[in-house]
């Protein structure tokens, strides 16, 4: 199922041979693996006692032999269920983790050497954790950040003004972080992580927990930032809408391996040999055997949705048009979360909140 | 270096701002600091009500020691303990990631992020008591004694800092070390008394294994010009001990950092 990597790696190798960095991909990951050794014990009191004297360990292969390249200015979406290895990969690329094996080069540097010059050029946002000082106004946290990154004063002013404008942060800057809503705080987190003008952004769940409107705004901002500054972005998200709206290219990871790397549109081609046919009917058709044509996904009043194998789509459409009073008919690719869900054997980690954003993304597609 | 100092100054200012958010807490605690010193002086008074000296240490020697003990304890609480506490929390909840992402030496950053500024009252109170004891004892505070005192006191902080850094680094392996602070303070308490009052083998233990002698007894003795009675060439030996500890702890920190895997996603 795994596709060979994008082909740009081969170019990169050639380029290195000429000792030139032209055309070298910005991020180059080769056979990267990370194995954690985690202590393990069964539940219960006796097991706990036993584990004190004899700790047993289990190897967890979080990432196994991942290879890919990212070109400057790309936005790449990482998709995968919980525990697929998305965050671990991002952590290695941002220098937080040493890999067990494999290599990676980002901006011509090895991330986990954690050179200051490297760290200055990247940023990592972790949606589930805050790096702002709880008791201080956002502005103070920004100031600390500027000092840590040694940003010249006028440059800081300029960037801050721009970001405040783009994120509409004006009214919250002087409030204590703990008094902000989750959405406002997230915008502040984004602002602080962009103050030093990073060229590469690792966004780990940047929209987690915020409402749909805020999600859309954060999404717009990320796209805008990418266009304006040409920043390269790798994004993981649970919300498909984030990925469909922002990323032309997706990398699907499951159990530490790359399942798919390519254009978003190709993903459904590759993983879902199905089409969804939706029809509106002019009259009731009680007793018509839709199930004989394909899987009935939805049926209410005079609207029916069918999932049919790709090859059969044309013939089924013909039959429907011939046999039924059809008002309207559309043929679509199945929603991307269905595709992913099927690829992961129904364990896509699609939560209940997912449905709303799914509806939204469908709306956007039409 | 200049940048490091600038950053430290910034963190001090931020801490002052944080302090303003919890003012009343601060007043209460400053009051407590005075009570603490009073209580310690009471302890000294009770002992020396019955005797004039303990193994060559008079009441004024003891005052110097009590003062130095307060100063060191205060200094530890100004910068070492708050930062290490924050580091332990960050290791525990995975926020250390943010520190590691910064283009600044990680050890430096985790060591200077937080200052409990009002603890400076402890240092001032301790210094007053120590100087009073010293003047009573020697009639003056000679520049030489002050120099020896400064050197040994700096070494004392280096040692305490190193011990703390190693304790905190141990959390990379054992994510939960609770009450690590209690253990530290309980051992530190022994520094309230001059090590000469302990049995010889305990003295050895407290000099070479847990270098507690260098933390309070030696600086106190240095102030009254008697440090060589405790450890020969005390300033030199203390400096060497401090530097060694700093090197070892820094190595251990870097070793731990390589093993750090972050709290899971």
mmCIF file of N, CA, C and O in Angstrom, chain A residues 36-37 55 87 91 94 96-98 114 116 119-120 122 124 126 128-131 133 135-136 140 143-145 147-150 176 178, chain B residues 3 6-7 10-11 13-14 17-18 21-22 93-95 97-98 100-104 106 109 173 257-265:
data_model
loop_
_atom_site.group_PDB
_atom_site.id
_atom_site.type_symbol
_atom_site.label_atom_id
_atom_site.label_comp_id
_atom_site.label_asym_id
_atom_site.label_seq_id
_atom_site.Cartn_x
_atom_site.Cartn_y
_atom_site.Cartn_z
ATOM 1 N N UNK A 36 10.148 3.687 21.481
ATOM 2 C CA UNK A 36 10.159 4.016 22.901
ATOM 3 C C UNK A 36 10.203 2.733 23.714
ATOM 4 O O UNK A 36 9.653 1.717 23.313
ATOM 5 N N UNK A 37 10.849 2.835 24.873
ATOM 6 C CA UNK A 37 10.840 1.702 25.782
ATOM 7 C C UNK A 37 9.958 2.124 26.950
ATOM 8 O O UNK A 37 10.313 3.050 27.677
ATOM 9 N N UNK A 55 10.945 -4.478 36.758
ATOM 10 C CA UNK A 55 10.190 -3.707 35.778
ATOM 11 C C UNK A 55 10.267 -4.385 34.427
ATOM 12 O O UNK A 55 11.355 -4.727 33.960
ATOM 13 N N UNK A 87 2.736 13.023 15.915
ATOM 14 C CA UNK A 87 3.396 13.941 16.832
ATOM 15 C C UNK A 87 4.857 13.557 17.028
ATOM 16 O O UNK A 87 5.729 14.421 17.075
ATOM 17 N N UNK A 91 7.988 15.897 16.493
ATOM 18 C CA UNK A 91 8.932 16.165 17.579
ATOM 19 C C UNK A 91 10.363 15.886 17.151
ATOM 20 O O UNK A 91 11.287 16.566 17.586
ATOM 21 N N UNK A 94 11.438 18.772 14.936
ATOM 22 C CA UNK A 94 11.675 20.032 15.625
ATOM 23 C C UNK A 94 12.802 19.890 16.640
ATOM 24 O O UNK A 94 13.077 20.816 17.390
ATOM 25 N N UNK A 96 13.111 17.846 19.269
ATOM 26 C CA UNK A 96 12.806 17.490 20.653
ATOM 27 C C UNK A 96 13.194 16.049 20.957
ATOM 28 O O UNK A 96 13.505 15.709 22.086
ATOM 29 N N UNK A 97 13.151 15.213 19.948
ATOM 30 C CA UNK A 97 13.457 13.801 20.156
ATOM 31 C C UNK A 97 14.605 13.378 19.261
ATOM 32 O O UNK A 97 14.712 13.824 18.126
ATOM 33 N N UNK A 98 15.433 12.510 19.793
ATOM 34 C CA UNK A 98 16.431 11.862 18.956
ATOM 35 C C UNK A 98 15.786 10.622 18.346
ATOM 36 O O UNK A 98 15.143 9.868 19.067
ATOM 37 N N UNK A 114 19.870 20.526 17.678
ATOM 38 C CA UNK A 114 19.307 21.708 18.336
ATOM 39 C C UNK A 114 20.242 22.907 18.306
ATOM 40 O O UNK A 114 20.454 23.588 19.311
ATOM 41 N N UNK A 116 21.168 26.643 17.848
ATOM 42 C CA UNK A 116 20.352 27.846 18.051
ATOM 43 C C UNK A 116 19.881 28.420 16.728
ATOM 44 O O UNK A 116 18.747 28.857 16.593
ATOM 45 N N UNK A 119 16.912 26.430 15.592
ATOM 46 C CA UNK A 119 15.711 26.637 16.402
ATOM 47 C C UNK A 119 15.100 28.015 16.148
ATOM 48 O O UNK A 119 13.892 28.209 16.247
ATOM 49 N N UNK A 120 15.951 28.958 15.808
ATOM 50 C CA UNK A 120 15.482 30.297 15.527
ATOM 51 C C UNK A 120 14.637 30.346 14.253
ATOM 52 O O UNK A 120 13.842 31.244 14.065
ATOM 53 N N UNK A 122 12.656 27.837 13.101
ATOM 54 C CA UNK A 122 11.463 26.990 13.092
ATOM 55 C C UNK A 122 10.531 27.379 14.234
ATOM 56 O O UNK A 122 10.900 28.158 15.111
ATOM 57 N N UNK A 124 7.261 25.386 16.667
ATOM 58 C CA UNK A 124 6.349 24.263 16.835
ATOM 59 C C UNK A 124 5.220 24.695 17.746
ATOM 60 O O UNK A 124 5.452 25.240 18.815
ATOM 61 N N UNK A 126 1.972 23.376 19.800
ATOM 62 C CA UNK A 126 1.277 22.186 20.274
ATOM 63 C C UNK A 126 -0.069 22.615 20.817
ATOM 64 O O UNK A 126 -0.158 23.259 21.857
ATOM 65 N N UNK A 128 -2.317 21.278 22.335
ATOM 66 C CA UNK A 128 -2.816 20.808 23.624
ATOM 67 C C UNK A 128 -2.039 21.388 24.790
ATOM 68 O O UNK A 128 -2.359 21.131 25.936
ATOM 69 N N UNK A 129 -0.964 22.123 24.500
ATOM 70 C CA UNK A 129 -0.189 22.683 25.596
ATOM 71 C C UNK A 129 0.016 24.156 25.369
ATOM 72 O O UNK A 129 0.112 24.612 24.251
ATOM 73 N N UNK A 130 0.098 24.866 26.465
ATOM 74 C CA UNK A 130 0.253 26.305 26.369
ATOM 75 C C UNK A 130 1.668 26.707 26.733
ATOM 76 O O UNK A 130 2.245 26.177 27.669
ATOM 77 N N UNK A 131 2.230 27.625 25.983
ATOM 78 C CA UNK A 131 3.537 28.121 26.379
ATOM 79 C C UNK A 131 3.456 29.547 26.906
ATOM 80 O O UNK A 131 4.457 30.185 27.137
ATOM 81 N N UNK A 133 2.479 32.474 29.708
ATOM 82 C CA UNK A 133 2.464 32.574 31.173
ATOM 83 C C UNK A 133 1.048 32.862 31.649
ATOM 84 O O UNK A 133 0.462 33.874 31.292
ATOM 85 N N UNK A 135 -0.453 33.852 34.384
ATOM 86 C CA UNK A 135 -0.886 35.004 35.173
ATOM 87 C C UNK A 135 -0.591 36.343 34.528
ATOM 88 O O UNK A 135 -0.893 37.379 35.093
ATOM 89 N N UNK A 136 0.039 36.304 33.373
ATOM 90 C CA UNK A 136 0.451 37.568 32.759
ATOM 91 C C UNK A 136 -0.410 37.870 31.539
ATOM 92 O O UNK A 136 -0.961 36.970 30.923
ATOM 93 N N UNK A 140 2.968 40.485 27.709
ATOM 94 C CA UNK A 140 4.184 40.207 28.477
ATOM 95 C C UNK A 140 4.848 38.915 28.025
ATOM 96 O O UNK A 140 6.066 38.827 27.930
ATOM 97 N N UNK A 143 6.685 39.551 24.957
ATOM 98 C CA UNK A 143 7.926 40.277 25.207
ATOM 99 C C UNK A 143 9.034 39.313 25.637
ATOM 100 O O UNK A 143 10.174 39.414 25.178
ATOM 101 N N UNK A 144 8.672 38.368 26.517
ATOM 102 C CA UNK A 144 9.656 37.373 26.948
ATOM 103 C C UNK A 144 10.145 36.571 25.742
ATOM 104 O O UNK A 144 11.345 36.350 25.559
ATOM 105 N N UNK A 145 9.190 36.206 24.912
ATOM 106 C CA UNK A 145 9.543 35.439 23.714
ATOM 107 C C UNK A 145 10.519 36.224 22.839
ATOM 108 O O UNK A 145 11.529 35.684 22.369
ATOM 109 N N UNK A 147 12.585 38.458 23.750
ATOM 110 C CA UNK A 147 13.905 38.532 24.378
ATOM 111 C C UNK A 147 14.660 37.217 24.221
ATOM 112 O O UNK A 147 15.849 37.188 23.943
ATOM 113 N N UNK A 148 13.932 36.107 24.391
ATOM 114 C CA UNK A 148 14.570 34.801 24.279
ATOM 115 C C UNK A 148 15.092 34.583 22.861
ATOM 116 O O UNK A 148 16.171 34.025 22.655
ATOM 117 N N UNK A 149 14.328 35.052 21.884
ATOM 118 C CA UNK A 149 14.757 34.895 20.488
ATOM 119 C C UNK A 149 15.619 36.058 20.022
ATOM 120 O O UNK A 149 16.024 36.102 18.871
ATOM 121 N N UNK A 150 15.843 37.005 20.929
ATOM 122 C CA UNK A 150 16.711 38.138 20.620
ATOM 123 C C UNK A 150 16.241 38.884 19.359
ATOM 124 O O UNK A 150 17.033 39.153 18.455
ATOM 125 N N UNK A 176 -5.079 39.047 31.113
ATOM 126 C CA UNK A 176 -4.328 37.890 31.597
ATOM 127 C C UNK A 176 -4.737 36.655 30.805
ATOM 128 O O UNK A 176 -5.912 36.472 30.499
ATOM 129 N N UNK A 178 -5.122 33.644 31.653
ATOM 130 C CA UNK A 178 -6.103 32.738 32.271
ATOM 131 C C UNK A 178 -7.535 33.222 32.118
ATOM 132 O O UNK A 178 -8.476 32.475 32.337
ATOM 133 N N UNK B 3 23.912 38.780 27.041
ATOM 134 C CA UNK B 3 22.553 38.404 26.684
ATOM 135 C C UNK B 3 21.908 37.588 27.788
ATOM 136 O O UNK B 3 20.739 37.762 28.118
ATOM 137 N N UNK B 6 20.881 39.840 30.489
ATOM 138 C CA UNK B 6 19.704 40.590 30.060
ATOM 139 C C UNK B 6 18.440 39.745 30.224
ATOM 140 O O UNK B 6 17.418 40.203 30.725
ATOM 141 N N UNK B 7 18.572 38.476 29.818
ATOM 142 C CA UNK B 7 17.440 37.564 29.962
ATOM 143 C C UNK B 7 17.068 37.388 31.428
ATOM 144 O O UNK B 7 15.890 37.402 31.792
ATOM 145 N N UNK B 10 15.233 40.255 32.687
ATOM 146 C CA UNK B 10 13.858 40.226 32.190
ATOM 147 C C UNK B 10 13.003 39.278 33.026
ATOM 148 O O UNK B 10 11.883 39.611 33.423
ATOM 149 N N UNK B 11 13.555 38.092 33.313
ATOM 150 C CA UNK B 11 12.774 37.127 34.095
ATOM 151 C C UNK B 11 12.523 37.655 35.508
ATOM 152 O O UNK B 11 11.467 37.406 36.089
ATOM 153 N N UNK B 13 12.098 40.775 36.229
ATOM 154 C CA UNK B 13 11.015 41.746 36.086
ATOM 155 C C UNK B 13 9.663 41.066 35.937
ATOM 156 O O UNK B 13 8.675 41.461 36.551
ATOM 157 N N UNK B 14 9.654 39.992 35.137
ATOM 158 C CA UNK B 14 8.400 39.249 34.968
ATOM 159 C C UNK B 14 7.950 38.666 36.303
ATOM 160 O O UNK B 14 6.768 38.703 36.649
ATOM 161 N N UNK B 17 6.286 41.185 38.299
ATOM 162 C CA UNK B 17 4.916 41.408 37.843
ATOM 163 C C UNK B 17 3.983 40.313 38.361
ATOM 164 O O UNK B 17 2.874 40.571 38.774
ATOM 165 N N UNK B 18 4.485 39.064 38.312
ATOM 166 C CA UNK B 18 3.704 37.957 38.842
ATOM 167 C C UNK B 18 3.419 38.156 40.323
ATOM 168 O O UNK B 18 2.351 37.828 40.825
ATOM 169 N N UNK B 21 0.546 40.100 41.309
ATOM 170 C CA UNK B 21 -0.741 39.419 41.198
ATOM 171 C C UNK B 21 -1.119 38.732 42.517
ATOM 172 O O UNK B 21 -2.284 38.471 42.777
ATOM 173 N N UNK B 22 -0.106 38.428 43.332
ATOM 174 C CA UNK B 22 -0.397 37.753 44.607
ATOM 175 C C UNK B 22 0.227 38.528 45.771
ATOM 176 O O UNK B 22 1.033 37.992 46.530
ATOM 177 N N UNK B 93 4.537 17.410 32.858
ATOM 178 C CA UNK B 93 3.421 17.630 31.930
ATOM 179 C C UNK B 93 3.861 17.895 30.492
ATOM 180 O O UNK B 93 3.063 18.287 29.660
ATOM 181 N N UNK B 94 5.137 17.680 30.231
ATOM 182 C CA UNK B 94 5.596 17.757 28.844
ATOM 183 C C UNK B 94 5.890 19.149 28.343
ATOM 184 O O UNK B 94 6.222 19.335 27.186
ATOM 185 N N UNK B 95 5.783 20.145 29.218
ATOM 186 C CA UNK B 95 6.024 21.509 28.748
ATOM 187 C C UNK B 95 7.498 21.816 28.548
ATOM 188 O O UNK B 95 7.844 22.864 28.017
ATOM 189 N N UNK B 97 9.199 20.645 26.478
ATOM 190 C CA UNK B 97 9.336 20.764 25.023
ATOM 191 C C UNK B 97 9.503 22.222 24.591
ATOM 192 O O UNK B 97 10.318 22.527 23.736
ATOM 193 N N UNK B 98 8.727 23.092 25.201
ATOM 194 C CA UNK B 98 8.790 24.494 24.800
ATOM 195 C C UNK B 98 10.141 25.100 25.138
ATOM 196 O O UNK B 98 10.652 25.942 24.411
ATOM 197 N N UNK B 100 12.941 23.440 25.254
ATOM 198 C CA UNK B 100 13.939 22.861 24.353
ATOM 199 C C UNK B 100 13.846 23.453 22.951
ATOM 200 O O UNK B 100 14.786 23.363 22.176
ATOM 201 N N UNK B 101 12.708 24.041 22.642
ATOM 202 C CA UNK B 101 12.551 24.638 21.311
ATOM 203 C C UNK B 101 13.212 26.013 21.215
ATOM 204 O O UNK B 101 13.358 26.554 20.134
ATOM 205 N N UNK B 102 13.572 26.569 22.357
ATOM 206 C CA UNK B 102 14.113 27.929 22.348
ATOM 207 C C UNK B 102 15.587 27.926 21.949
ATOM 208 O O UNK B 102 16.335 27.039 22.335
ATOM 209 N N UNK B 103 15.985 28.952 21.202
ATOM 210 C CA UNK B 103 17.372 29.020 20.760
ATOM 211 C C UNK B 103 18.306 29.551 21.845
ATOM 212 O O UNK B 103 19.090 30.449 21.622
ATOM 213 N N UNK B 104 18.174 29.005 23.037
ATOM 214 C CA UNK B 104 19.003 29.421 24.172
ATOM 215 C C UNK B 104 19.423 28.143 24.871
ATOM 216 O O UNK B 104 18.679 27.169 24.862
ATOM 217 N N UNK B 106 19.587 25.268 27.048
ATOM 218 C CA UNK B 106 18.435 24.786 27.820
ATOM 219 C C UNK B 106 18.711 24.798 29.322
ATOM 220 O O UNK B 106 17.842 25.153 30.113
ATOM 221 N N UNK B 109 18.343 28.259 30.589
ATOM 222 C CA UNK B 109 16.955 28.711 30.585
ATOM 223 C C UNK B 109 16.146 28.079 31.725
ATOM 224 O O UNK B 109 15.390 28.774 32.409
ATOM 225 N N UNK B 173 14.092 9.955 34.107
ATOM 226 C CA UNK B 173 13.912 8.499 34.179
ATOM 227 C C UNK B 173 12.720 8.125 35.049
ATOM 228 O O UNK B 173 11.930 7.287 34.699
ATOM 229 N N UNK B 257 18.943 14.770 29.038
ATOM 230 C CA UNK B 257 18.211 15.408 27.952
ATOM 231 C C UNK B 257 18.176 14.515 26.717
ATOM 232 O O UNK B 257 17.188 14.469 25.994
ATOM 233 N N UNK B 258 19.288 13.808 26.509
ATOM 234 C CA UNK B 258 19.314 12.914 25.347
ATOM 235 C C UNK B 258 18.306 11.789 25.504
ATOM 236 O O UNK B 258 17.760 11.288 24.528
ATOM 237 N N UNK B 259 18.081 11.426 26.756
ATOM 238 C CA UNK B 259 17.139 10.338 26.996
ATOM 239 C C UNK B 259 15.696 10.812 27.088
ATOM 240 O O UNK B 259 14.767 10.020 27.082
ATOM 241 N N UNK B 260 15.560 12.103 27.202
ATOM 242 C CA UNK B 260 14.229 12.675 27.397
ATOM 243 C C UNK B 260 13.321 12.334 26.223
ATOM 244 O O UNK B 260 13.660 12.521 25.073
ATOM 245 N N UNK B 261 12.197 11.828 26.522
ATOM 246 C CA UNK B 261 11.320 11.462 25.421
ATOM 247 C C UNK B 261 10.032 12.259 25.456
ATOM 248 O O UNK B 261 9.181 12.100 24.616
ATOM 249 N N UNK B 262 9.926 13.139 26.421
ATOM 250 C CA UNK B 262 8.718 13.957 26.487
ATOM 251 C C UNK B 262 7.537 13.150 26.991
ATOM 252 O O UNK B 262 7.435 11.965 26.725
ATOM 253 N N UNK B 263 6.666 13.791 27.738
ATOM 254 C CA UNK B 263 5.422 13.129 28.116
ATOM 255 C C UNK B 263 4.649 12.912 26.818
ATOM 256 O O UNK B 263 4.661 13.759 25.952
ATOM 257 N N UNK B 264 4.064 11.779 26.683
ATOM 258 C CA UNK B 264 3.442 11.426 25.399
ATOM 259 C C UNK B 264 2.419 12.456 24.957
ATOM 260 O O UNK B 264 1.725 13.042 25.774
ATOM 261 N N UNK B 265 2.392 12.663 23.640
ATOM 262 C CA UNK B 265 1.479 13.603 22.984
ATOM 263 C C UNK B 265 0.494 14.243 23.928
ATOM 264 O O UNK B 265 0.186 15.344 23.912
#
